[in-house]
Coordinates of C-alpha atoms in Angstrom, one line a residue:
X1082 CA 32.0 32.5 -102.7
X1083 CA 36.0 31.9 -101.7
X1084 CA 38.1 34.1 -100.4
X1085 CA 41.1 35.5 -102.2
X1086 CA 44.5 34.9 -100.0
X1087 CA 48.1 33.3 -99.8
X1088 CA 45.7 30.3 -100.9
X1089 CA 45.5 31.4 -104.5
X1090 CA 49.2 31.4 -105.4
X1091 CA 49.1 27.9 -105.1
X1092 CA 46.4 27.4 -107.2
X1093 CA 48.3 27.6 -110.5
X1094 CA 48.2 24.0 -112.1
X1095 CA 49.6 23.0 -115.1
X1096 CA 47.1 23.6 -117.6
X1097 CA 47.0 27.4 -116.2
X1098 CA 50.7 28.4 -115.3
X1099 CA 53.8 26.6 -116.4
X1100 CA 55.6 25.0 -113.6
X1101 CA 59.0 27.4 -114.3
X1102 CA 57.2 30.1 -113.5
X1103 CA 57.2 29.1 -110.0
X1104 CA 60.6 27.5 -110.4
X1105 CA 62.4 30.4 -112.0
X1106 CA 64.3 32.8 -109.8
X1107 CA 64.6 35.3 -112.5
X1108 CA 61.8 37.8 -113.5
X1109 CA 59.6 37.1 -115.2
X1110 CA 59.2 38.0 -119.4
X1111 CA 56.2 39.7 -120.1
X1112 CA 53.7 36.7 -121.4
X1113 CA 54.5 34.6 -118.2
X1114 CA 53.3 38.5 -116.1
X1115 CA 50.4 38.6 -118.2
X1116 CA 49.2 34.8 -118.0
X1117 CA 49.8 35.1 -114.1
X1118 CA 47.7 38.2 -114.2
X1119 CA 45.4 36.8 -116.5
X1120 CA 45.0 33.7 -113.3
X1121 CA 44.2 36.4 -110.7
X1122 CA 41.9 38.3 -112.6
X1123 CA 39.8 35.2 -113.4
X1124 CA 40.2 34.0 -109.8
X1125 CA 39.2 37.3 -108.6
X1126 CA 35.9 37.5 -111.6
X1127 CA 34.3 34.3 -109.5
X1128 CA 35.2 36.1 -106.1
X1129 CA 33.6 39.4 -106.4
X1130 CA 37.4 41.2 -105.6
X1131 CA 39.2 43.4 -107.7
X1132 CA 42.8 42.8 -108.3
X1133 CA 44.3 45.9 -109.0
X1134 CA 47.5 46.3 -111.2
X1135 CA 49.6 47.5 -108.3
X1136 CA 49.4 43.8 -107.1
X1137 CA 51.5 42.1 -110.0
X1138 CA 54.6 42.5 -108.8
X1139 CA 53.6 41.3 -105.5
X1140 CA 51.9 38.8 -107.1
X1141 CA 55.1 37.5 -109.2
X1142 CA 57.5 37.7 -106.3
X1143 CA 55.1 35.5 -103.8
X1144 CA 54.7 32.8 -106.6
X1145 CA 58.2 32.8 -107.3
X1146 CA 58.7 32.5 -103.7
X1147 CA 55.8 30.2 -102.6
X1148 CA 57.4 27.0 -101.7
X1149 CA 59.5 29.0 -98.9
X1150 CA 57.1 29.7 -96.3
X1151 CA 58.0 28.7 -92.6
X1152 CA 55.6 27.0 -90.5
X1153 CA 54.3 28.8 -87.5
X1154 CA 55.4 27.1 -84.5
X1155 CA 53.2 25.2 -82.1
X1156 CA 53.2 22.8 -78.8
X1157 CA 50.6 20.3 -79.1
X1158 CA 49.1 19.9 -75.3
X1159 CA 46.4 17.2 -76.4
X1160 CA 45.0 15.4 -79.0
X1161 CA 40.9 13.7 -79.3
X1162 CA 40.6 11.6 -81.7
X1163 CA 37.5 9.5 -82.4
X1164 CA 37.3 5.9 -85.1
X1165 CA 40.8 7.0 -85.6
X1166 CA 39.8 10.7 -86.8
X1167 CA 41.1 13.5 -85.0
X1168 CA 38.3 15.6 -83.5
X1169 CA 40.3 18.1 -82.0
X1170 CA 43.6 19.2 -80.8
X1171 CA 44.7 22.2 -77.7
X1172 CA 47.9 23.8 -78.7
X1173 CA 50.1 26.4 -77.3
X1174 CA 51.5 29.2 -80.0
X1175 CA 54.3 31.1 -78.9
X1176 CA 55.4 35.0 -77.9
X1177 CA 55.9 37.0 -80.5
X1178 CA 55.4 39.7 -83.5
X1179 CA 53.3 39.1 -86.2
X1180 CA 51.9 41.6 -89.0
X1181 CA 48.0 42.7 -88.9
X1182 CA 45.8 44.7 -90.5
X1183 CA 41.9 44.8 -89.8
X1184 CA 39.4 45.2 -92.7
X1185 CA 35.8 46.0 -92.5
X1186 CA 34.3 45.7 -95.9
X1187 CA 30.4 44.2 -97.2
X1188 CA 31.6 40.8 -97.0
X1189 CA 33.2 38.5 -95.0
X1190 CA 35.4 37.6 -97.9
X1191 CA 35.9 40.5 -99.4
X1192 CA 37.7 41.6 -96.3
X1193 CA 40.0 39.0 -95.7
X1194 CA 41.1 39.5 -99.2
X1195 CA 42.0 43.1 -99.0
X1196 CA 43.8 42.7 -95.9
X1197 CA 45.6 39.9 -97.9
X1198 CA 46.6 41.8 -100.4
X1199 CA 47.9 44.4 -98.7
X1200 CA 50.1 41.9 -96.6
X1201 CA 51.3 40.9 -99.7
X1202 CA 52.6 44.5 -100.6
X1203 CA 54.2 44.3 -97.0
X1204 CA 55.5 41.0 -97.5
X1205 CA 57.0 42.3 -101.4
X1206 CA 59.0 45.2 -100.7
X1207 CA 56.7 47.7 -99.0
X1208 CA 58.1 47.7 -95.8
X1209 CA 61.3 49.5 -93.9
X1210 CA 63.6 46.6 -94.9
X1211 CA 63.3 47.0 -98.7
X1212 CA 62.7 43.4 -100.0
X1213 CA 61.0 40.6 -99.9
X1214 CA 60.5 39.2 -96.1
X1215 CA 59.4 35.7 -96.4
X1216 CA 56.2 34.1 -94.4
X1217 CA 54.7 32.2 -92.5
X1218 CA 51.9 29.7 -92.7
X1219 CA 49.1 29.6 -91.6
X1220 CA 47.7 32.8 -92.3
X1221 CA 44.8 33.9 -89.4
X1222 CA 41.8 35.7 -89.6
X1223 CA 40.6 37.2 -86.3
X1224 CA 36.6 37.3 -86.2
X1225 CA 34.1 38.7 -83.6
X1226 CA 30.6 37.5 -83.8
X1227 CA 28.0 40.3 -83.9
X1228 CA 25.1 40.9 -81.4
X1229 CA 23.1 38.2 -82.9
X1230 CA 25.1 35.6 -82.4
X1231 CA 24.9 34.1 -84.9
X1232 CA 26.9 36.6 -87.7
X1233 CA 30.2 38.1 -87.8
X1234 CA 31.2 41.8 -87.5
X1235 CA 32.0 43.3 -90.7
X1236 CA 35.9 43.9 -89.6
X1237 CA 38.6 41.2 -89.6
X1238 CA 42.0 41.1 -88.5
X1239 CA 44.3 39.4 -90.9
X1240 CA 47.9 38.2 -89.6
X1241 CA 51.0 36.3 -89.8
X1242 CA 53.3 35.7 -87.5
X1243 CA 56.7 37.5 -88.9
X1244 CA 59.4 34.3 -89.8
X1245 CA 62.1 33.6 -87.2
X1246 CA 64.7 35.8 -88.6
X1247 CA 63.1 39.0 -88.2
X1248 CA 61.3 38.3 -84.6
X1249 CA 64.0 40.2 -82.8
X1250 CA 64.6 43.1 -85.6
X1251 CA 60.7 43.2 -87.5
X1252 CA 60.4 45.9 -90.0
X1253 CA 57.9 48.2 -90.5
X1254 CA 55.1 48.3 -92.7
X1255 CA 54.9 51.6 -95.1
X1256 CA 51.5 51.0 -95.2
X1257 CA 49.7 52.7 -91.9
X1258 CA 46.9 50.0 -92.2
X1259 CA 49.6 47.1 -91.2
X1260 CA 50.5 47.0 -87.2
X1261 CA 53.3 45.0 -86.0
X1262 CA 52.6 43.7 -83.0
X1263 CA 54.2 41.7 -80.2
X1264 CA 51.6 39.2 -78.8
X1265 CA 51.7 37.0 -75.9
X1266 CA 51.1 33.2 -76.1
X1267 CA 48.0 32.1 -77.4
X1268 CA 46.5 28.9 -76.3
X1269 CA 43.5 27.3 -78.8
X1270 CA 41.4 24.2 -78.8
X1271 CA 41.4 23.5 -82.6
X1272 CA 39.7 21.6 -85.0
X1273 CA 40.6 20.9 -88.6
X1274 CA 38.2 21.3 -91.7
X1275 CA 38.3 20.9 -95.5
X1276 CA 36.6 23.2 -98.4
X1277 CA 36.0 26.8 -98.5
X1278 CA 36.1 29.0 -95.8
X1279 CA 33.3 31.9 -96.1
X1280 CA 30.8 33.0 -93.3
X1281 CA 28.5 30.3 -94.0
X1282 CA 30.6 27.3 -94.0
X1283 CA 32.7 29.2 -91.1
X1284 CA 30.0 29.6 -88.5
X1285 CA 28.6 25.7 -89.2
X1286 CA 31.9 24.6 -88.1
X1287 CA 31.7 27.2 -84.9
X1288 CA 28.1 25.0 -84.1
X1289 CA 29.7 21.8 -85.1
X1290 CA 32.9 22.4 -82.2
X1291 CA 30.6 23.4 -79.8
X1292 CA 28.3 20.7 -80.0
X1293 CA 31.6 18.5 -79.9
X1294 CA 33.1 20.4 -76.5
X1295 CA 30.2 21.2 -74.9
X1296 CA 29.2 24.3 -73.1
X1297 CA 32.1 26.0 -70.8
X1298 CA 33.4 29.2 -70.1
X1299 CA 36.9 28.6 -70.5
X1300 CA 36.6 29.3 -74.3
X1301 CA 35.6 32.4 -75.6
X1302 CA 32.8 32.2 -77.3
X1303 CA 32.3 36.6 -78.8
X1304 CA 35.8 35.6 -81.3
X1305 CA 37.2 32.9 -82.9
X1306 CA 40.3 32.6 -85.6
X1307 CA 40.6 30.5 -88.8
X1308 CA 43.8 29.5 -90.2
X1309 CA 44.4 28.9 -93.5
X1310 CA 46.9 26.9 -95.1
X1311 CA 46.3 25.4 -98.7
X1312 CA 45.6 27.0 -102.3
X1313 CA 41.8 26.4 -103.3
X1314 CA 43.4 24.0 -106.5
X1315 CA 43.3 21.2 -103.7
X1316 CA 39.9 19.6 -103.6
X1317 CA 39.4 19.2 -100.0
X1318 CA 41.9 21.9 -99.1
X1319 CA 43.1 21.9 -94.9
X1320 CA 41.6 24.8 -93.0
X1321 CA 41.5 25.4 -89.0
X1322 CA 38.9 26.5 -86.9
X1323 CA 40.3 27.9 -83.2
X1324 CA 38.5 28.4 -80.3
X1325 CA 40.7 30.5 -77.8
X1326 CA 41.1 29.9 -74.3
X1327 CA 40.2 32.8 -72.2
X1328 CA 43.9 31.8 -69.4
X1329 CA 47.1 30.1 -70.7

């Protein structure tokens, strides 16, 4: 099972969406609406998530607007590589306020795409400013690993960090479930990987990063993050796994 998220407005290829659609400032006509809702529906059908019709105009103003996200800014500390590959990387991520809402449904996926979607409504209107804000990539998912171990708590924060232009002024969400909040450096060892990102595949890249680091108490090892940045069109799509460093 996939997640639905920012990664499945990108995943409208040419024998499912025209490429004007995308293109086309204007709004759209009503058979382009329909064909786009038509996409989500069916997307949603293989992920066990609804898509309500309150989310096609968020839906149409994020396509029309997906090739203008901003990348969330990072200083790279180190790099491992090994045979050439990259086996992971320590950045530092900056100050400042990013939108987040926490979800708690059955399933891991489920609740990462219903605090998507209503980051989307933020994002499209639903917020203090009136219009559409822009974003950033990646989009995070905060998780906490249960008693066990081994599985995750049923609630997950979803969040992106605001774009550049509204970090002094941010708006507010009209939704009480969205926070904005002002967060302090965040410093991650992180490690790239490629496919879906549910519980399962999730927690075999948590074992596969330890096994790579080794055991230390300088990572936390209760929560995690994984960042997501491509549409699930892309075969071997580009996902990040962090492990947070408890001091900067």
């Amino acid at each position: 099972m996939a997640l639905i998220s920012l990664e499945d407005l990108d995943g409208l290829d040419d024998e499912q969406l025209d490429d004007d659609i995308t293109d086309n400032p204007e709004p759209m006509d009503e058979d382009e609406s329909e064909r786009l809702m038509s996409h989500w529906q069916a997307v949603a059908s293989t992920h066990q998530v609804s898509v309500p019709q309150e989310m096609r105009g968020p839906i149409q103003e994020m396509t029309r607007n997906s090739q203008q996200r901003e990348p969330l800014p990072f200083t790279t500390i180190s790099s491992h590589e090994k045979m050439g590959e990259v086996q992971y990387e320590e950045r530092l991520y900056p100050a400042g306020h990013w939108a987040s809402v926490t979800q708690g449904d059955d399933l891991y996926e489920q609740s990462i795409s219903t605090a998507f979607m209503k980051l989307m409504r933020f994002i499209c209107k639903e917020n203090s400013a009136g219009r559409y804000l822009g974003m950033t990539v990646p989009v995070i998912s905060y998780i906490r690993m249960a008693k066990d171990g081994k599985t995750f708590e049923k609630e997950v924060e979803t969040a992106f960090f605001l774009p550049a232009a509204l970090q002094h002024s941010p708006p507010q969400s009209c939704d009480p479930d969205i926070s904005i909040v002002y967060r302090q450096p965040i410093r991650v060892v992180t490690r790239p990987f490629f496919g879906t990102t549910t519980e399962e595949t999730v927690g075999r890249q948590i074992l596969l990063l330890w096994e790579i680091l080794g055991a230390t108490d300088e990572l936390h090892s209760d929560r995690y993050a994984v960042a997501v940045y491509e549409n699930p069109g892309v075969p071997r799509r580009r996902n990040e796994l962090w492990f947070i460093r408890r001091d900067l």
